[in-house]
Structures are given as C-alpha cells and as structure tokens.
PDB file of C-alpha atoms in Angstrom:
ATOM      1  CA  MET A   1      88.553  29.299 238.503  1.00 89.00           C
ATOM      2  CA  LEU A   2      92.025  27.675 238.872  1.00 93.00           C
ATOM      3  CA  LYS A   3      94.140  30.309 237.742  1.00 95.00           C
ATOM      4  CA  ASP A   4      92.620  32.586 239.988  1.00 96.00           C
ATOM      5  CA  GLU A   5      92.839  30.740 242.753  1.00 97.00           C
ATOM      6  CA  VAL A   6      96.890  29.792 242.120  1.00 97.00           C
ATOM      7  CA  ALA A   7      96.496  34.030 241.302  1.00 97.00           C
ATOM      8  CA  LYS A   8      95.751  34.379 244.672  1.00 98.00           C
ATOM      9  CA  ALA A   9      98.028  31.785 246.467  1.00 98.00           C
ATOM     10  CA  LEU A  10     100.957  32.943 244.748  1.00 98.00           C
ATOM     11  CA  ARG A  11     100.665  35.933 246.282  1.00 98.00           C
ATOM     12  CA  ILE A  12     100.093  34.552 250.079  1.00 98.00           C
ATOM     13  CA  VAL A  13     103.091  32.405 249.854  1.00 98.00           C
ATOM     14  CA  GLN A  14     105.281  35.259 248.035  1.00 98.00           C
ATOM     15  CA  ALA A  15     104.385  37.097 251.267  1.00 98.00           C
ATOM     16  CA  GLY A  16     105.314  35.098 253.490  1.00 98.00           C
ATOM     17  CA  GLY A  17     101.426  33.361 254.480  1.00 98.00           C
ATOM     18  CA  ILE A  18     100.708  29.557 254.683  1.00 98.00           C
ATOM     19  CA  ILE A  19      97.773  28.278 252.757  1.00 98.00           C
ATOM     20  CA  LEU A  20      95.934  25.195 252.477  1.00 98.00           C
ATOM     21  CA  TYR A  21      95.549  23.676 249.657  1.00 97.00           C
ATOM     22  CA  PRO A  22      94.233  20.151 247.546  1.00 96.00           C
ATOM     23  CA  THR A  23      96.894  18.012 246.092  1.00 95.00           C
ATOM     24  CA  ASP A  24      97.094  14.885 244.563  1.00 92.00           C
ATOM     25  CA  THR A  25      97.304  12.949 248.061  1.00 93.00           C
ATOM     26  CA  ILE A  26      95.918  14.189 250.983  1.00 93.00           C
ATOM     27  CA  TRP A  27      95.077  18.166 251.622  1.00 96.00           C
ATOM     28  CA  GLY A  28      97.956  19.814 252.612  1.00 96.00           C
ATOM     29  CA  ILE A  29      99.815  23.284 253.964  1.00 98.00           C
ATOM     30  CA  GLY A  30     101.833  24.605 252.149  1.00 98.00           C
ATOM     31  CA  CYS A  31     104.206  27.744 251.705  1.00 98.00           C
ATOM     32  CA  ASP A  32     107.240  28.888 250.047  1.00 98.00           C
ATOM     33  CA  ALA A  33     110.502  26.214 251.094  1.00 98.00           C
ATOM     34  CA  THR A  34     112.671  28.786 250.987  1.00 98.00           C
ATOM     35  CA  ASN A  35     111.160  30.972 253.797  1.00 98.00           C
ATOM     36  CA  THR A  36     112.225  29.803 257.450  1.00 97.00           C
ATOM     37  CA  GLU A  37     109.337  32.102 258.912  1.00 98.00           C
ATOM     38  CA  ALA A  38     106.979  30.932 256.976  1.00 98.00           C
ATOM     39  CA  VAL A  39     108.293  26.685 257.520  1.00 98.00           C
ATOM     40  CA  GLN A  40     108.407  28.012 260.948  1.00 97.00           C
ATOM     41  CA  LYS A  41     104.578  28.639 260.999  1.00 98.00           C
ATOM     42  CA  ILE A  42     103.814  25.495 259.659  1.00 98.00           C
ATOM     43  CA  TYR A  43     105.686  23.737 262.286  1.00 97.00           C
ATOM     44  CA  LYS A  44     103.951  25.968 264.971  1.00 97.00           C
ATOM     45  CA  LEU A  45     100.053  25.219 263.451  1.00 98.00           C
ATOM     46  CA  LYS A  46     100.467  21.566 263.653  1.00 97.00           C
ATOM     47  CA  ARG A  47     102.009  21.563 266.926  1.00 96.00           C
ATOM     48  CA  ARG A  48     104.685  19.281 265.442  1.00 94.00           C
ATOM     49  CA  ASP A  49     108.423  19.082 266.225  1.00 91.00           C
ATOM     50  CA  GLU A  50     111.024  20.533 264.397  1.00 88.00           C
ATOM     51  CA  ALA A  51     113.170  17.726 265.256  1.00 86.00           C
ATOM     52  CA  LYS A  52     110.613  15.650 262.271  1.00 88.00           C
ATOM     53  CA  SER A  53     111.195  17.118 258.245  1.00 89.00           C
ATOM     54  CA  LEU A  54     108.602  18.166 256.084  1.00 94.00           C
ATOM     55  CA  ILE A  55     108.311  17.274 252.148  1.00 95.00           C
ATOM     56  CA  ILE A  56     108.127  19.653 249.215  1.00 98.00           C
ATOM     57  CA  LEU A  57     106.411  19.608 246.256  1.00 98.00           C
ATOM     58  CA  LEU A  58     108.122  19.875 242.475  1.00 98.00           C
ATOM     59  CA  ASP A  59     105.734  20.619 238.917  1.00 97.00           C
ATOM     60  CA  THR A  60     108.536  18.555 237.851  1.00 96.00           C
ATOM     61  CA  GLU A  61     111.239  16.098 237.791  1.00 96.00           C
ATOM     62  CA  ASN A  62     113.593  18.539 235.907  1.00 95.00           C
ATOM     63  CA  LYS A  63     113.555  20.737 238.977  1.00 97.00           C
ATOM     64  CA  LEU A  64     115.125  17.836 241.114  1.00 97.00           C
ATOM     65  CA  GLU A  65     119.121  18.849 240.506  1.00 96.00           C
ATOM     66  CA  SER A  66     118.267  22.481 241.786  1.00 97.00           C
ATOM     67  CA  TYR A  67     117.300  20.735 245.665  1.00 97.00           C
ATOM     68  CA  ILE A  68     119.307  17.570 245.664  1.00 96.00           C
ATOM     69  CA  ASN A  69     123.467  17.798 245.578  1.00 94.00           C
ATOM     70  CA  ASP A  70     123.651  13.944 243.695  1.00 91.00           C
ATOM     71  CA  VAL A  71     120.444  12.992 242.246  1.00 94.00           C
ATOM     72  CA  ASN A  72     121.004   9.239 241.265  1.00 93.00           C
ATOM     73  CA  PRO A  73     119.536   8.610 238.035  1.00 93.00           C
ATOM     74  CA  LEU A  74     117.533   5.755 239.607  1.00 94.00           C
ATOM     75  CA  ALA A  75     115.215   8.730 240.837  1.00 95.00           C
ATOM     76  CA  TYR A  76     114.059   9.610 237.917  1.00 96.00           C
ATOM     77  CA  ASP A  77     113.097   6.161 236.818  1.00 94.00           C
ATOM     78  CA  LEU A  78     111.102   5.700 240.051  1.00 94.00           C
ATOM     79  CA  ILE A  79     108.683   8.927 239.543  1.00 94.00           C
ATOM     80  CA  GLU A  80     108.215   8.068 235.870  1.00 93.00           C
ATOM     81  CA  TYR A  81     107.224   4.090 236.540  1.00 92.00           C
ATOM     82  CA  ALA A  82     105.254   4.993 239.852  1.00 90.00           C
ATOM     83  CA  GLU A  83     101.546   3.602 240.130  1.00 87.00           C
ATOM     84  CA  ASN A  84     101.237   5.696 243.017  1.00 90.00           C
ATOM     85  CA  PRO A  85     102.289   9.663 244.427  1.00 94.00           C
ATOM     86  CA  LEU A  86     105.697   8.459 245.529  1.00 95.00           C
ATOM     87  CA  THR A  87     108.380  11.069 248.016  1.00 96.00           C
ATOM     88  CA  LEU A  88     112.097   9.861 247.278  1.00 97.00           C
ATOM     89  CA  VAL A  89     113.782  11.117 250.686  1.00 96.00           C
ATOM     90  CA  MET A  90     117.446  11.775 249.350  1.00 96.00           C
ATOM     91  CA  PRO A  91     120.571  13.420 251.453  1.00 95.00           C
ATOM     92  CA  GLY A  92     122.282  16.296 250.169  1.00 94.00           C
ATOM     93  CA  ALA A  93     119.262  18.910 250.482  1.00 96.00           C
ATOM     94  CA  LYS A  94     120.218  22.374 249.167  1.00 96.00           C
ATOM     95  CA  ASN A  95     118.378  26.024 248.075  1.00 97.00           C
ATOM     96  CA  ILE A  96     115.593  25.847 250.259  1.00 97.00           C
ATOM     97  CA  SER A  97     115.085  26.175 254.204  1.00 97.00           C
ATOM     98  CA  PRO A  98     117.007  24.189 256.387  1.00 95.00           C
ATOM     99  CA  LYS A  99     114.183  24.055 258.940  1.00 95.00           C
ATOM    100  CA  LEU A 100     113.024  21.263 256.299  1.00 95.00           C
ATOM    101  CA  LEU A 101     115.770  19.205 255.863  1.00 93.00           C
ATOM    102  CA  ASP A 102     116.058  16.389 258.300  1.00 92.00           C
ATOM    103  CA  THR A 103     119.042  15.664 260.518  1.00 90.00           C
ATOM    104  CA  ASP A 104     121.301  13.865 257.874  1.00 91.00           C
ATOM    105  CA  GLY A 105     120.692  16.771 255.725  1.00 92.00           C
ATOM    106  CA  SER A 106     118.293  14.627 253.423  1.00 94.00           C
ATOM    107  CA  VAL A 107     114.552  16.395 252.167  1.00 96.00           C
ATOM    108  CA  GLY A 108     111.716  14.017 250.888  1.00 96.00           C
ATOM    109  CA  ILE A 109     110.649  15.354 247.662  1.00 97.00           C
ATOM    110  CA  ARG A 110     107.616  14.852 245.643  1.00 97.00           C
ATOM    111  CA  ILE A 111     106.311  15.989 242.373  1.00 97.00           C
ATOM    112  CA  SER A 112     102.656  16.825 242.029  1.00 96.00           C
ATOM    113  CA  LYS A 113     100.728  15.685 239.555  1.00 93.00           C
ATOM    114  CA  HIS A 114      97.821  17.603 240.812  1.00 95.00           C
ATOM    115  CA  PRO A 115      97.069  21.545 238.250  1.00 96.00           C
ATOM    116  CA  PHE A 116      96.903  23.358 241.399  1.00 98.00           C
ATOM    117  CA  CYS A 117      99.892  22.554 242.421  1.00 97.00           C
ATOM    118  CA  GLN A 118     101.847  22.409 239.238  1.00 97.00           C
ATOM    119  CA  GLN A 119     100.761  25.785 238.049  1.00 98.00           C
ATOM    120  CA  LEU A 120     101.317  27.544 241.931  1.00 98.00           C
ATOM    121  CA  ILE A 121     105.004  25.926 241.780  1.00 98.00           C
ATOM    122  CA  GLN A 122     105.319  27.068 238.076  1.00 97.00           C
ATOM    123  CA  ARG A 123     104.811  30.890 238.916  1.00 98.00           C
ATOM    124  CA  LEU A 124     105.831  30.777 242.333  1.00 98.00           C
ATOM    125  CA  ARG A 125     109.612  29.546 240.807  1.00 97.00           C
ATOM    126  CA  LYS A 126     110.055  27.475 243.974  1.00 97.00           C
ATOM    127  CA  PRO A 127     109.451  24.838 245.645  1.00 98.00           C
ATOM    128  CA  LEU A 128     106.285  24.633 248.061  1.00 98.00           C
ATOM    129  CA  VAL A 129     106.535  22.807 251.321  1.00 98.00           C
ATOM    130  CA  SER A 130     103.280  20.199 251.847  1.00 96.00           C
ATOM    131  CA  THR A 131     102.796  18.367 255.055  1.00 96.00           C
ATOM    132  CA  SER A 132      99.300  16.811 256.119  1.00 95.00           C
ATOM    133  CA  ALA A 133      96.475  18.860 257.135  1.00 96.00           C
ATOM    134  CA  ASN A 134      95.653  17.969 260.622  1.00 96.00           C
ATOM    135  CA  ILE A 135      97.269  18.701 263.839  1.00 96.00           C
ATOM    136  CA  SER A 136     100.760  16.641 264.764  1.00 95.00           C
ATOM    137  CA  GLY A 137      99.936  13.180 266.043  1.00 93.00           C
ATOM    138  CA  LYS A 138      96.308  12.669 264.859  1.00 95.00           C
ATOM    139  CA  PRO A 139      94.981  11.041 261.913  1.00 92.00           C
ATOM    140  CA  SER A 140      95.573  12.907 258.514  1.00 92.00           C
ATOM    141  CA  PRO A 141      92.410  14.038 256.554  1.00 93.00           C
ATOM    142  CA  GLN A 142      90.998  12.202 253.459  1.00 89.00           C
ATOM    143  CA  TYR A 143      89.212  15.155 252.597  1.00 92.00           C
ATOM    144  CA  PHE A 144      88.533  18.504 252.924  1.00 95.00           C
ATOM    145  CA  ALA A 145      85.673  17.801 255.092  1.00 95.00           C
ATOM    146  CA  GLN A 146      87.222  16.009 257.352  1.00 95.00           C
ATOM    147  CA  ILE A 147      90.081  19.433 258.440  1.00 96.00           C
ATOM    148  CA  VAL A 148      89.689  20.818 261.757  1.00 97.00           C
ATOM    149  CA  PRO A 149      88.523  24.234 261.981  1.00 97.00           C
ATOM    150  CA  GLU A 150      92.135  24.756 263.999  1.00 97.00           C
ATOM    151  CA  ILE A 151      93.549  24.198 260.837  1.00 97.00           C
ATOM    152  CA  ILE A 152      91.663  26.208 258.500  1.00 97.00           C
ATOM    153  CA  GLU A 153      91.372  29.296 260.649  1.00 97.00           C
ATOM    154  CA  GLY A 154      95.281  28.768 261.468  1.00 98.00           C
ATOM    155  CA  VAL A 155      96.217  29.633 257.823  1.00 98.00           C
ATOM    156  CA  ASP A 156      96.622  32.654 255.938  1.00 98.00           C
ATOM    157  CA  TYR A 157      94.808  31.222 252.453  1.00 98.00           C
ATOM    158  CA  VAL A 158      92.439  28.524 252.019  1.00 98.00           C
ATOM    159  CA  VAL A 159      92.064  27.030 248.022  1.00 98.00           C
ATOM    160  CA  ASN A 160      89.248  27.352 247.307  1.00 96.00           C
ATOM    161  CA  ILE A 161      89.096  24.164 244.555  1.00 95.00           C
ATOM    162  CA  ASP A 162      88.263  20.275 245.504  1.00 92.00           C
ATOM    163  CA  GLN A 163      86.355  21.503 248.856  1.00 92.00           C
ATOM    164  CA  GLN A 164      83.361  19.479 248.154  1.00 93.00           C
ATOM    165  CA  ASN A 165      85.653  16.043 246.505  1.00 91.00           C
ATOM    166  CA  MET A 166      84.616  13.022 249.158  1.00 89.00           C
ATOM    167  CA  GLU A 167      86.940  10.785 247.383  1.00 87.00           C
ATOM    168  CA  ILE A 168      89.616   9.047 249.737  1.00 86.00           C
ATOM    169  CA  LYS A 169      92.808  10.221 249.196  1.00 82.00           C
ATOM    170  CA  THR A 170      95.992   8.276 250.665  1.00 80.00           C
ATOM    171  CA  PRO A 171      99.383   9.933 251.404  1.00 82.00           C
ATOM    172  CA  SER A 172     102.235   9.162 248.957  1.00 90.00           C
ATOM    173  CA  THR A 173     104.429   6.612 249.571  1.00 91.00           C
ATOM    174  CA  ILE A 174     107.662   7.218 250.828  1.00 93.00           C
ATOM    175  CA  MET A 175     111.370   5.757 249.621  1.00 95.00           C
ATOM    176  CA  ARG A 176     114.067   6.452 250.652  1.00 95.00           C
ATOM    177  CA  LEU A 177     117.280   6.406 248.236  1.00 94.00           C
ATOM    178  CA  ALA A 178     121.010   6.753 248.742  1.00 90.00           C
ATOM    179  CA  PRO A 179     123.481   7.888 246.305  1.00 87.00           C
ATOM    180  CA  ASP A 180     124.500   4.905 245.713  1.00 89.00           C
ATOM    181  CA  GLY A 181     121.130   3.534 243.981  1.00 88.00           C
ATOM    182  CA  LYS A 182     119.921   1.497 247.735  1.00 90.00           C
ATOM    183  CA  PHE A 183     116.537   2.623 248.635  1.00 89.00           C
ATOM    184  CA  GLU A 184     113.827   1.375 251.256  1.00 93.00           C
ATOM    185  CA  PHE A 185     110.327   1.712 251.860  1.00 91.00           C
ATOM    186  CA  ILE A 186     109.099   4.687 254.854  1.00 91.00           C
ATOM    187  CA  ARG A 187     105.592   4.003 253.946  1.00 88.00           C
ATOM    188  CA  ARG A 188     103.732   2.373 251.279  1.00 85.00           C
TER     189      ARG A 188
END
C-alpha cells in the first residue's frame, strides 16, 4: 500500500499538483519545491500571505548542500541529536522556487523520518514543500479527521495512509541557524 500511495502522489507532484499527506509531525500540504506554480497553488488554498515562507522536507541530511549555499557543520549535529522533529531555518537557499524563501533568502528545512515522505522525496529527487493542512490563521490539525473539507477538496490528491490514526501530533521545533553557528529557537 505504501508503495502504491507513493507512486500515485509522485505522479500528481510531478505534474505540478498539490497533495495532502502525512508527515512525522502533523498532516501537510505539499508539492515539488522547485515548481513555483505549484507553490502558488498552496498559498492560494491556504489563503496565506506570500510574504510568509514555507518549509521543505528532505529525506536525508546528505542533501542539505544541494539546497543551502553554506551549511554550518553544526546543522548535522543538531539534526542527528534532535529528540523531536526539527526544522532548521538557514540562509543561502538555492535550487528551489523563490516563492519559498524568506525575505533574507533563508528557508526552513526538515529531514523527515516518515516512510511515505522519505520514499516520495527519494523518487521525486527534489525537496517536498510541507506546510500545515489548515487555512492560514486557523489552528493546525493534529490528525487527519481535524482537516477542514476546504483543504481536502482543494488538493489534487489525498494520500490514503495514516488517515485513521488519532495520535495527537504537533508541529516541529523550529530553529534559525546562522552560518557562524549562532542559533535561536523560533518555535519549541
């Protein structure tokens, strides 16, 4: 079933569509992080201000240097030793849609441990956008049953994995990491 769902989602994402999918944190809305038109569909669906950046998911920290100009070595330690899912906001983003970047050129990146996300990103060979499955300004759903119909109906594909799971999930910890190694928590 996982393999089939990855294949279905891959076709949608490669065609420029947006998906609703489970992650290692809360359910996310995603697309190919290099496709600006698809990214704009997500902003429109969420009614999100385009000045607010979105994060991307990778399947392994080995790919960080493909999307960040100057990765501080501390990033690898933070990822390895983080007890909870960790999103690192780093400057010098490259090779992704400019619509994903913050005004300072930074982007948030999380290494997903969810099997679906890992397999989809491996097969896509590109990062996957991940933003909470809610209308901007509304509470983030902690599991699938809390996602509003507008979001479910607004995506091109809803991944049929983990939909019955009622485990309460929370968003990732977000930390800003500067090239000089200074860091600050944005969300704990």
